[in-house]
Amino acid sequence: MTTGAMKLVFRLNGIGFSLPVDHLVEICEDDFVWQELADRSSGEPLLGRLAWRDGSLPVFDLRGRLGLPPDSPFSEVQKLLVLSGRPGPWGIMVDGVEGIFPEGDFSAHRLPLLLQHADLTYRQLDLWRTEPLVCADAETWAGCWGWQ
Amino acid sequence: MNGGKYALFRVQGRGFALAVQQLAQVLDAPRIFALPELRKPFAGVLLLGEEPVPFFDWRRPDPISAPPASTPYVVLCNTEFGMLGLPADEARQVVPLNLNDAEAAGEEPLPGAVGNCRVGEEQFAVIDLELLLTTLPGEQ
């Protein structure tokens, strides 16, 4: 069994992301039961609340935060990533999960200076199998939504 | 003389010229990787070896294909902020240009165009990369 640091690779609108598995609580692939859907017309970052483990899980709109189209043409069945947070776990919907890989499979690169700006939620790319991935940070995203 | 040697390219039917000393490499249809949250017209990166290079997609948006659309060539240029990739449909020759003969850039010029030079029957917008980068919103 591997005990070293690992990273999850997932996709959203064809874009690859890497996330330390320390941030990950669970990947859900089954039917989701929405307990509550947020009113999106108000620009609310919350998509809604899903039934999860005897309780309710807030699910945030990552696509909206990243400026991606709301309905992905890349996947019909979305997956739920449950991430760790200080007030409690929270979730995001993604198009697909490539798997969990040892940190040694990734080579970190600073985002080129020309691409940097103050509102970015990432500063680094992970090169993985000849593909640059966005280095995701659950805490940064949680901060964007005040979930901390 | 205000000028020098320039490499000529075409993109979406428009010609552009880059000073050869700013030209690093021309890549044949490299894969472009989209990234989120970038300031337009940046659309993602391409890989030069293992190094990500910003892709500056100055083409008019294609309403059909999801960005970033592929491109026959990417012209890699050196700027004071690092390397930059520009899409091109055709790579032409290298010619000497005298910028004193340049005409005004005209309506809807390419970003960074400082004037148009005629080569044969064609017009080529002379691109100043530093000027091009000043067209970006936000901080550098």
PDB file of C-alpha atoms in Angstrom:
ATOM      1  CA  MET A   1       0.000   0.000   0.000  1.00  0.00           C
ATOM      2  CA  THR A   2       1.247   3.486  -0.869  1.00  0.00           C
ATOM      3  CA  THR A   3       1.587   5.749   2.140  1.00  0.00           C
ATOM      4  CA  GLY A   4       3.271   8.797   0.519  1.00  0.00           C
ATOM      5  CA  ALA A   5       1.498  11.989  -0.519  1.00  0.00           C
ATOM      6  CA  MET A   6      -1.055  11.488  -3.256  1.00  0.00           C
ATOM      7  CA  LYS A   7      -3.004  13.739  -5.582  1.00  0.00           C
ATOM      8  CA  LEU A   8      -6.423  13.442  -7.141  1.00  0.00           C
ATOM      9  CA  VAL A   9      -6.766  14.345 -10.840  1.00  0.00           C
ATOM     10  CA  PHE A  10     -10.193  15.512 -11.980  1.00  0.00           C
ATOM     11  CA  ARG A  11     -11.657  17.363 -14.957  1.00  0.00           C
ATOM     12  CA  LEU A  12     -14.017  20.234 -15.455  1.00  0.00           C
ATOM     13  CA  ASN A  13     -14.902  21.336 -19.004  1.00  0.00           C
ATOM     14  CA  GLY A  14     -11.900  19.422 -20.311  1.00  0.00           C
ATOM     15  CA  ILE A  15      -9.493  21.259 -17.995  1.00  0.00           C
ATOM     16  CA  GLY A  16      -7.409  19.048 -15.713  1.00  0.00           C
ATOM     17  CA  PHE A  17      -6.989  19.801 -12.002  1.00  0.00           C
ATOM     18  CA  SER A  18      -4.780  18.257  -9.334  1.00  0.00           C
ATOM     19  CA  LEU A  19      -5.795  18.286  -5.684  1.00  0.00           C
ATOM     20  CA  PRO A  20      -3.924  16.881  -2.665  1.00  0.00           C
ATOM     21  CA  VAL A  21      -5.925  13.945  -1.323  1.00  0.00           C
ATOM     22  CA  ASP A  22      -5.594  15.486   2.159  1.00  0.00           C
ATOM     23  CA  HIS A  23      -8.324  17.897   0.983  1.00  0.00           C
ATOM     24  CA  LEU A  24     -10.588  15.074  -0.179  1.00  0.00           C
ATOM     25  CA  VAL A  25     -13.193  13.365   2.013  1.00  0.00           C
ATOM     26  CA  GLU A  26     -15.084  11.288  -0.537  1.00  0.00           C
ATOM     27  CA  ILE A  27     -15.899  10.894  -4.240  1.00  0.00           C
ATOM     28  CA  CYS A  28     -19.604  10.189  -4.870  1.00  0.00           C
ATOM     29  CA  GLU A  29     -20.699   8.756  -8.202  1.00  0.00           C
ATOM     30  CA  ASP A  30     -24.215   7.582  -7.487  1.00  0.00           C
ATOM     31  CA  ASP A  31     -27.502   9.409  -7.855  1.00  0.00           C
ATOM     32  CA  PHE A  32     -27.553  12.586  -5.870  1.00  0.00           C
ATOM     33  CA  VAL A  33     -30.539  13.652  -3.811  1.00  0.00           C
ATOM     34  CA  TRP A  34     -30.853  17.410  -3.690  1.00  0.00           C
ATOM     35  CA  GLN A  35     -32.485  18.539  -0.473  1.00  0.00           C
ATOM     36  CA  GLU A  36     -32.446  22.164  -1.509  1.00  0.00           C
ATOM     37  CA  LEU A  37     -31.564  24.096  -4.680  1.00  0.00           C
ATOM     38  CA  ALA A  38     -30.311  27.640  -4.314  1.00  0.00           C
ATOM     39  CA  ASP A  39     -31.811  30.602  -6.153  1.00  0.00           C
ATOM     40  CA  ARG A  40     -29.090  31.136  -8.780  1.00  0.00           C
ATOM     41  CA  SER A  41     -30.556  34.405 -10.064  1.00  0.00           C
ATOM     42  CA  SER A  42     -29.109  36.202  -7.047  1.00  0.00           C
ATOM     43  CA  GLY A  43     -25.548  35.234  -7.975  1.00  0.00           C
ATOM     44  CA  GLU A  44     -25.428  32.946  -4.944  1.00  0.00           C
ATOM     45  CA  PRO A  45     -22.271  30.762  -5.052  1.00  0.00           C
ATOM     46  CA  LEU A  46     -24.191  27.882  -3.443  1.00  0.00           C
ATOM     47  CA  LEU A  47     -25.688  25.422  -5.928  1.00  0.00           C
ATOM     48  CA  GLY A  48     -27.728  23.760  -3.194  1.00  0.00           C
ATOM     49  CA  ARG A  49     -27.592  21.100  -0.512  1.00  0.00           C
ATOM     50  CA  LEU A  50     -27.282  17.384  -1.101  1.00  0.00           C
ATOM     51  CA  ALA A  51     -28.249  14.560   1.217  1.00  0.00           C
ATOM     52  CA  TRP A  52     -24.973  13.098   2.463  1.00  0.00           C
ATOM     53  CA  ARG A  53     -24.272  10.727   5.351  1.00  0.00           C
ATOM     54  CA  ASP A  54     -27.349  11.422   7.509  1.00  0.00           C
ATOM     55  CA  GLY A  55     -26.992  15.119   6.916  1.00  0.00           C
ATOM     56  CA  SER A  56     -26.848  17.884   4.385  1.00  0.00           C
ATOM     57  CA  LEU A  57     -23.817  18.888   2.310  1.00  0.00           C
ATOM     58  CA  PRO A  58     -23.438  22.385   0.830  1.00  0.00           C
ATOM     59  CA  VAL A  59     -22.381  22.201  -2.828  1.00  0.00           C
ATOM     60  CA  PHE A  60     -20.741  25.281  -4.337  1.00  0.00           C
ATOM     61  CA  ASP A  61     -20.631  26.476  -7.941  1.00  0.00           C
ATOM     62  CA  LEU A  62     -17.017  25.920  -8.932  1.00  0.00           C
ATOM     63  CA  ARG A  63     -17.773  26.362 -12.646  1.00  0.00           C
ATOM     64  CA  GLY A  64     -19.184  29.805 -11.960  1.00  0.00           C
ATOM     65  CA  ARG A  65     -16.189  30.799  -9.836  1.00  0.00           C
ATOM     66  CA  LEU A  66     -13.791  29.710 -12.592  1.00  0.00           C
ATOM     67  CA  GLY A  67     -15.773  31.431 -15.349  1.00  0.00           C
ATOM     68  CA  LEU A  68     -16.688  28.160 -17.056  1.00  0.00           C
ATOM     69  CA  PRO A  69     -20.043  27.519 -18.781  1.00  0.00           C
ATOM     70  CA  PRO A  70     -22.675  26.188 -16.359  1.00  0.00           C
ATOM     71  CA  ASP A  71     -23.536  23.053 -18.338  1.00  0.00           C
ATOM     72  CA  SER A  72     -20.555  21.007 -19.363  1.00  0.00           C
ATOM     73  CA  PRO A  73     -20.611  19.394 -22.808  1.00  0.00           C
ATOM     74  CA  PHE A  74     -17.882  17.010 -21.643  1.00  0.00           C
ATOM     75  CA  SER A  75     -19.876  14.755 -19.339  1.00  0.00           C
ATOM     76  CA  GLU A  76     -23.490  13.806 -18.848  1.00  0.00           C
ATOM     77  CA  VAL A  77     -22.975  12.228 -15.453  1.00  0.00           C
ATOM     78  CA  GLN A  78     -21.205  14.437 -12.986  1.00  0.00           C
ATOM     79  CA  LYS A  79     -19.340  13.349  -9.918  1.00  0.00           C
ATOM     80  CA  LEU A  80     -19.408  14.923  -6.508  1.00  0.00           C
ATOM     81  CA  LEU A  81     -16.173  15.655  -4.688  1.00  0.00           C
ATOM     82  CA  VAL A  82     -16.634  16.078  -0.962  1.00  0.00           C
ATOM     83  CA  LEU A  83     -13.860  18.283   0.395  1.00  0.00           C
ATOM     84  CA  SER A  84     -12.721  19.012   3.912  1.00  0.00           C
ATOM     85  CA  GLY A  85     -13.434  22.396   5.473  1.00  0.00           C
ATOM     86  CA  ARG A  86     -13.367  24.027   8.879  1.00  0.00           C
ATOM     87  CA  PRO A  87     -17.088  24.468   9.457  1.00  0.00           C
ATOM     88  CA  GLY A  88     -17.544  21.036   7.886  1.00  0.00           C
ATOM     89  CA  PRO A  89     -17.283  19.162   4.589  1.00  0.00           C
ATOM     90  CA  TRP A  90     -18.530  20.805   1.404  1.00  0.00           C
ATOM     91  CA  GLY A  91     -18.836  19.713  -2.198  1.00  0.00           C
ATOM     92  CA  ILE A  92     -18.223  20.562  -5.833  1.00  0.00           C
ATOM     93  CA  MET A  93     -19.530  18.866  -8.972  1.00  0.00           C
ATOM     94  CA  VAL A  94     -16.917  17.792 -11.548  1.00  0.00           C
ATOM     95  CA  ASP A  95     -17.110  16.100 -14.951  1.00  0.00           C
ATOM     96  CA  GLY A  96     -14.781  13.210 -14.281  1.00  0.00           C
ATOM     97  CA  VAL A  97     -12.082  11.754 -12.070  1.00  0.00           C
ATOM     98  CA  GLU A  98      -8.898  10.332 -13.626  1.00  0.00           C
ATOM     99  CA  GLY A  99      -7.708   8.751 -10.398  1.00  0.00           C
ATOM    100  CA  ILE A 100      -5.374   9.210  -7.457  1.00  0.00           C
ATOM    101  CA  PHE A 101      -1.641   9.228  -8.172  1.00  0.00           C
ATOM    102  CA  PRO A 102       1.603   9.541  -6.187  1.00  0.00           C
ATOM    103  CA  GLU A 103       2.935  13.062  -5.835  1.00  0.00           C
ATOM    104  CA  GLY A 104       6.099  11.944  -7.637  1.00  0.00           C
ATOM    105  CA  ASP A 105       4.079  11.689 -10.869  1.00  0.00           C
ATOM    106  CA  PHE A 106       3.625  15.470 -10.839  1.00  0.00           C
ATOM    107  CA  SER A 107       6.143  18.186 -11.570  1.00  0.00           C
ATOM    108  CA  ALA A 108       5.234  21.620 -10.200  1.00  0.00           C
ATOM    109  CA  HIS A 109       5.658  24.743 -12.339  1.00  0.00           C
ATOM    110  CA  ARG A 110       4.960  28.314 -11.340  1.00  0.00           C
ATOM    111  CA  LEU A 111       2.217  29.895 -13.438  1.00  0.00           C
ATOM    112  CA  PRO A 112       3.918  32.115 -16.074  1.00  0.00           C
ATOM    113  CA  LEU A 113       4.154  35.737 -14.981  1.00  0.00           C
ATOM    114  CA  LEU A 114       2.102  36.936 -17.951  1.00  0.00           C
ATOM    115  CA  LEU A 115      -0.883  34.879 -16.776  1.00  0.00           C
ATOM    116  CA  GLN A 116      -0.844  35.961 -13.153  1.00  0.00           C
ATOM    117  CA  HIS A 117      -3.410  38.361 -11.728  1.00  0.00           C
ATOM    118  CA  ALA A 118      -4.891  39.076  -8.333  1.00  0.00           C
ATOM    119  CA  ASP A 119      -8.181  37.178  -8.736  1.00  0.00           C
ATOM    120  CA  LEU A 120      -6.699  33.802  -9.660  1.00  0.00           C
ATOM    121  CA  THR A 121      -7.425  30.905  -7.319  1.00  0.00           C
ATOM    122  CA  TYR A 122      -4.219  29.104  -8.363  1.00  0.00           C
ATOM    123  CA  ARG A 123      -0.571  30.108  -8.775  1.00  0.00           C
ATOM    124  CA  GLN A 124       0.946  26.837  -9.885  1.00  0.00           C
ATOM    125  CA  LEU A 125       0.555  24.182 -12.563  1.00  0.00           C
ATOM    126  CA  ASP A 126       1.313  20.502 -12.150  1.00  0.00           C
ATOM    127  CA  LEU A 127       2.786  18.777 -15.164  1.00  0.00           C
ATOM    128  CA  TRP A 128       1.285  15.269 -15.279  1.00  0.00           C
ATOM    129  CA  ARG A 129       1.666  12.894 -18.228  1.00  0.00           C
ATOM    130  CA  THR A 130       2.649  15.792 -20.544  1.00  0.00           C
ATOM    131  CA  GLU A 131      -0.403  17.788 -19.504  1.00  0.00           C
ATOM    132  CA  PRO A 132      -0.408  20.922 -17.341  1.00  0.00           C
ATOM    133  CA  LEU A 133      -3.002  20.684 -14.568  1.00  0.00           C
ATOM    134  CA  VAL A 134      -4.355  23.483 -12.412  1.00  0.00           C
ATOM    135  CA  CYS A 135      -3.018  23.013  -8.860  1.00  0.00           C
ATOM    136  CA  ALA A 136      -6.245  23.245  -6.904  1.00  0.00           C
ATOM    137  CA  ASP A 137      -6.411  24.287  -3.282  1.00  0.00           C
ATOM    138  CA  ALA A 138      -9.647  23.497  -1.437  1.00  0.00           C
ATOM    139  CA  GLU A 139      -8.955  26.084   1.250  1.00  0.00           C
ATOM    140  CA  THR A 140      -8.603  28.884  -1.313  1.00  0.00           C
ATOM    141  CA  TRP A 141     -11.865  27.920  -2.970  1.00  0.00           C
ATOM    142  CA  ALA A 142     -13.619  27.642   0.400  1.00  0.00           C
ATOM    143  CA  GLY A 143     -12.378  31.161   1.175  1.00  0.00           C
ATOM    144  CA  CYS A 144     -13.958  32.454  -2.052  1.00  0.00           C
ATOM    145  CA  TRP A 145     -17.333  31.324  -0.740  1.00  0.00           C
ATOM    146  CA  GLY A 146     -16.812  32.332   2.864  1.00  0.00           C
ATOM    147  CA  TRP A 147     -16.834  28.677   3.924  1.00  0.00           C
ATOM    148  CA  GLN A 148     -14.175  28.979   6.596  1.00  0.00           C
TER     149      GLN A 148
ATOM    150  CA  MET B   1      16.799  53.794 -40.661  1.00  0.00           C
ATOM    151  CA  ASN B   2      13.949  52.797 -38.363  1.00  0.00           C
ATOM    152  CA  GLY B   3      13.430  49.123 -39.160  1.00  0.00           C
ATOM    153  CA  GLY B   4      15.222  45.821 -39.557  1.00  0.00           C
ATOM    154  CA  LYS B   5      14.454  42.234 -40.413  1.00  0.00           C
ATOM    155  CA  TYR B   6      10.916  41.016 -39.818  1.00  0.00           C
ATOM    156  CA  ALA B   7       9.276  37.600 -40.033  1.00  0.00           C
ATOM    157  CA  LEU B   8       5.910  37.627 -41.790  1.00  0.00           C
ATOM    158  CA  PHE B   9       2.836  35.618 -40.796  1.00  0.00           C
ATOM    159  CA  ARG B  10      -0.880  35.539 -41.490  1.00  0.00           C
ATOM    160  CA  VAL B  11      -3.759  34.912 -39.096  1.00  0.00           C
ATOM    161  CA  GLN B  12      -7.452  34.917 -40.090  1.00  0.00           C
ATOM    162  CA  GLY B  13      -6.594  36.605 -43.376  1.00  0.00           C
ATOM    163  CA  ARG B  14      -4.545  39.372 -41.800  1.00  0.00           C
ATOM    164  CA  GLY B  15      -0.781  39.728 -42.101  1.00  0.00           C
ATOM    165  CA  PHE B  16       1.521  40.568 -39.225  1.00  0.00           C
ATOM    166  CA  ALA B  17       5.252  41.142 -38.914  1.00  0.00           C
ATOM    167  CA  LEU B  18       7.498  40.473 -35.924  1.00  0.00           C
ATOM    168  CA  ALA B  19      11.082  41.654 -35.487  1.00  0.00           C
ATOM    169  CA  VAL B  20      13.297  38.578 -35.865  1.00  0.00           C
ATOM    170  CA  GLN B  21      15.188  39.349 -32.651  1.00  0.00           C
ATOM    171  CA  GLN B  22      11.923  38.892 -30.730  1.00  0.00           C
ATOM    172  CA  LEU B  23      11.135  35.614 -32.457  1.00  0.00           C
ATOM    173  CA  ALA B  24      12.144  32.493 -30.519  1.00  0.00           C
ATOM    174  CA  GLN B  25      10.607  29.618 -32.468  1.00  0.00           C
ATOM    175  CA  VAL B  26       7.675  28.658 -34.684  1.00  0.00           C
ATOM    176  CA  LEU B  27       5.853  25.503 -33.560  1.00  0.00           C
ATOM    177  CA  ASP B  28       3.780  23.311 -35.855  1.00  0.00           C
ATOM    178  CA  ALA B  29       0.271  22.887 -34.347  1.00  0.00           C
ATOM    179  CA  PRO B  30       1.222  22.369 -30.706  1.00  0.00           C
ATOM    180  CA  ARG B  31      -1.463  21.263 -28.278  1.00  0.00           C
ATOM    181  CA  ILE B  32      -3.048  24.161 -26.440  1.00  0.00           C
ATOM    182  CA  PHE B  33      -4.249  23.498 -22.896  1.00  0.00           C
ATOM    183  CA  ALA B  34      -7.099  25.687 -21.688  1.00  0.00           C
ATOM    184  CA  LEU B  35      -6.831  27.248 -18.223  1.00  0.00           C
ATOM    185  CA  PRO B  36      -9.569  28.963 -16.217  1.00  0.00           C
ATOM    186  CA  GLU B  37      -9.748  32.535 -14.883  1.00  0.00           C
ATOM    187  CA  LEU B  38      -7.300  34.033 -17.401  1.00  0.00           C
ATOM    188  CA  ARG B  39      -7.527  37.586 -18.665  1.00  0.00           C
ATOM    189  CA  LYS B  40      -8.592  37.533 -22.304  1.00  0.00           C
ATOM    190  CA  PRO B  41      -7.149  37.133 -24.864  1.00  0.00           C
ATOM    191  CA  PHE B  42      -4.955  34.678 -22.940  1.00  0.00           C
ATOM    192  CA  ALA B  43      -6.577  31.271 -23.433  1.00  0.00           C
ATOM    193  CA  GLY B  44      -4.196  28.783 -21.843  1.00  0.00           C
ATOM    194  CA  VAL B  45      -0.715  27.433 -22.239  1.00  0.00           C
ATOM    195  CA  LEU B  46       1.320  25.250 -24.560  1.00  0.00           C
ATOM    196  CA  LEU B  47       4.282  23.224 -23.437  1.00  0.00           C
ATOM    197  CA  LEU B  48       7.814  23.959 -24.614  1.00  0.00           C
ATOM    198  CA  GLY B  49       9.584  20.932 -23.242  1.00  0.00           C
ATOM    199  CA  GLU B  50       8.159  20.962 -19.722  1.00  0.00           C
ATOM    200  CA  GLU B  51       7.730  24.719 -19.513  1.00  0.00           C
ATOM    201  CA  PRO B  52       4.235  26.190 -19.804  1.00  0.00           C
ATOM    202  CA  VAL B  53       4.141  29.127 -22.236  1.00  0.00           C
ATOM    203  CA  PRO B  54       1.177  31.549 -22.268  1.00  0.00           C
ATOM    204  CA  PHE B  55      -0.987  31.360 -25.390  1.00  0.00           C
ATOM    205  CA  PHE B  56      -2.231  34.784 -26.455  1.00  0.00           C
ATOM    206  CA  ASP B  57      -5.236  34.070 -28.667  1.00  0.00           C
ATOM    207  CA  TRP B  58      -5.695  37.291 -30.593  1.00  0.00           C
ATOM    208  CA  ARG B  59      -7.967  35.693 -33.166  1.00  0.00           C
ATOM    209  CA  ARG B  60     -11.586  36.747 -33.468  1.00  0.00           C
ATOM    210  CA  PRO B  61     -13.689  34.344 -31.377  1.00  0.00           C
ATOM    211  CA  ASP B  62     -14.973  31.264 -33.173  1.00  0.00           C
ATOM    212  CA  PRO B  63     -18.618  30.897 -32.066  1.00  0.00           C
ATOM    213  CA  ILE B  64     -18.686  27.176 -32.898  1.00  0.00           C
ATOM    214  CA  SER B  65     -15.564  25.575 -31.474  1.00  0.00           C
ATOM    215  CA  ALA B  66     -14.886  25.615 -27.752  1.00  0.00           C
ATOM    216  CA  PRO B  67     -11.875  27.752 -26.923  1.00  0.00           C
ATOM    217  CA  PRO B  68      -9.013  27.473 -27.368  1.00  0.00           C
ATOM    218  CA  ALA B  69      -9.348  26.339 -30.964  1.00  0.00           C
ATOM    219  CA  SER B  70      -6.325  24.656 -32.486  1.00  0.00           C
ATOM    220  CA  THR B  71      -3.981  26.619 -34.696  1.00  0.00           C
ATOM    221  CA  PRO B  72      -1.675  25.553 -37.560  1.00  0.00           C
ATOM    222  CA  TYR B  73       1.270  27.413 -36.028  1.00  0.00           C
ATOM    223  CA  VAL B  74       2.248  29.082 -32.795  1.00  0.00           C
ATOM    224  CA  VAL B  75       4.830  31.845 -33.011  1.00  0.00           C
ATOM    225  CA  LEU B  76       6.900  31.941 -29.828  1.00  0.00           C
ATOM    226  CA  CYS B  77       8.156  35.411 -28.949  1.00  0.00           C
ATOM    227  CA  ASN B  78      10.450  36.716 -26.230  1.00  0.00           C
ATOM    228  CA  THR B  79       9.100  39.511 -24.066  1.00  0.00           C
ATOM    229  CA  GLU B  80      10.470  41.118 -20.922  1.00  0.00           C
ATOM    230  CA  PHE B  81       7.837  39.161 -18.959  1.00  0.00           C
ATOM    231  CA  GLY B  82       8.720  35.804 -20.467  1.00  0.00           C
ATOM    232  CA  MET B  83       7.855  33.848 -23.555  1.00  0.00           C
ATOM    233  CA  LEU B  84       4.534  34.282 -25.336  1.00  0.00           C
ATOM    234  CA  GLY B  85       2.791  32.186 -28.024  1.00  0.00           C
ATOM    235  CA  LEU B  86       0.755  33.798 -30.818  1.00  0.00           C
ATOM    236  CA  PRO B  87      -1.443  31.784 -33.218  1.00  0.00           C
ATOM    237  CA  ALA B  88      -0.757  31.988 -36.963  1.00  0.00           C
ATOM    238  CA  ASP B  89      -2.329  30.297 -39.987  1.00  0.00           C
ATOM    239  CA  GLU B  90       0.665  30.769 -42.281  1.00  0.00           C
ATOM    240  CA  ALA B  91       4.377  31.394 -41.775  1.00  0.00           C
ATOM    241  CA  ARG B  92       5.920  33.402 -44.609  1.00  0.00           C
ATOM    242  CA  GLN B  93       9.390  34.747 -45.260  1.00  0.00           C
ATOM    243  CA  VAL B  94      11.782  37.066 -43.433  1.00  0.00           C
ATOM    244  CA  VAL B  95      12.127  40.476 -45.090  1.00  0.00           C
ATOM    245  CA  PRO B  96      13.778  43.806 -44.311  1.00  0.00           C
ATOM    246  CA  LEU B  97      11.192  46.480 -43.481  1.00  0.00           C
ATOM    247  CA  ASN B  98      11.657  50.228 -43.204  1.00  0.00           C
ATOM    248  CA  LEU B  99       9.202  51.426 -40.583  1.00  0.00           C
ATOM    249  CA  ASN B 100       9.509  54.982 -41.902  1.00  0.00           C
ATOM    250  CA  ASP B 101       7.416  53.718 -44.819  1.00  0.00           C
ATOM    251  CA  ALA B 102       4.729  52.249 -42.548  1.00  0.00           C
ATOM    252  CA  GLU B 103       1.153  53.431 -42.890  1.00  0.00           C
ATOM    253  CA  ALA B 104      -1.282  53.929 -40.005  1.00  0.00           C
ATOM    254  CA  ALA B 105      -2.560  50.676 -38.479  1.00  0.00           C
ATOM    255  CA  GLY B 106      -6.168  51.307 -39.630  1.00  0.00           C
ATOM    256  CA  GLU B 107      -9.446  50.189 -38.086  1.00  0.00           C
ATOM    257  CA  GLU B 108      -9.551  47.203 -35.709  1.00  0.00           C
ATOM    258  CA  PRO B 109      -5.809  46.596 -35.840  1.00  0.00           C
ATOM    259  CA  LEU B 110      -4.242  43.532 -34.269  1.00  0.00           C
ATOM    260  CA  PRO B 111      -3.167  44.188 -30.657  1.00  0.00           C
ATOM    261  CA  GLY B 112       0.247  45.837 -30.558  1.00  0.00           C
ATOM    262  CA  ALA B 113       0.144  46.992 -34.213  1.00  0.00           C
ATOM    263  CA  VAL B 114       2.194  50.162 -34.710  1.00  0.00           C
ATOM    264  CA  GLY B 115       1.612  50.474 -38.451  1.00  0.00           C
ATOM    265  CA  ASN B 116       1.205  48.578 -41.710  1.00  0.00           C
ATOM    266  CA  CYS B 117       4.008  47.763 -44.137  1.00  0.00           C
ATOM    267  CA  ARG B 118       3.398  46.630 -47.689  1.00  0.00           C
ATOM    268  CA  VAL B 119       5.252  43.572 -49.015  1.00  0.00           C
ATOM    269  CA  GLY B 120       4.283  42.930 -52.635  1.00  0.00           C
ATOM    270  CA  GLU B 121       0.517  43.259 -52.771  1.00  0.00           C
ATOM    271  CA  GLU B 122      -0.033  42.418 -49.106  1.00  0.00           C
ATOM    272  CA  GLN B 123      -0.197  44.524 -45.966  1.00  0.00           C
ATOM    273  CA  PHE B 124       1.467  43.323 -42.762  1.00  0.00           C
ATOM    274  CA  ALA B 125       0.799  44.883 -39.366  1.00  0.00           C
ATOM    275  CA  VAL B 126       4.083  45.488 -37.565  1.00  0.00           C
ATOM    276  CA  ILE B 127       3.666  44.211 -34.005  1.00  0.00           C
ATOM    277  CA  ASP B 128       5.351  45.826 -31.023  1.00  0.00           C
ATOM    278  CA  LEU B 129       5.208  43.160 -28.288  1.00  0.00           C
ATOM    279  CA  GLU B 130       5.641  45.627 -25.446  1.00  0.00           C
ATOM    280  CA  LEU B 131       2.717  47.653 -26.789  1.00  0.00           C
ATOM    281  CA  LEU B 132       0.731  44.431 -27.190  1.00  0.00           C
ATOM    282  CA  LEU B 133       1.198  43.604 -23.523  1.00  0.00           C
ATOM    283  CA  THR B 134       0.049  47.055 -22.454  1.00  0.00           C
ATOM    284  CA  THR B 135      -3.337  46.276 -24.026  1.00  0.00           C
ATOM    285  CA  LEU B 136      -3.963  43.744 -21.263  1.00  0.00           C
ATOM    286  CA  PRO B 137      -6.315  44.754 -18.465  1.00  0.00           C
ATOM    287  CA  GLY B 138      -5.078  44.584 -14.875  1.00  0.00           C
ATOM    288  CA  GLU B 139      -1.619  44.431 -13.459  1.00  0.00           C
ATOM    289  CA  GLN B 140       1.481  42.852 -14.958  1.00  0.00           C
TER     290      GLN B 140
END
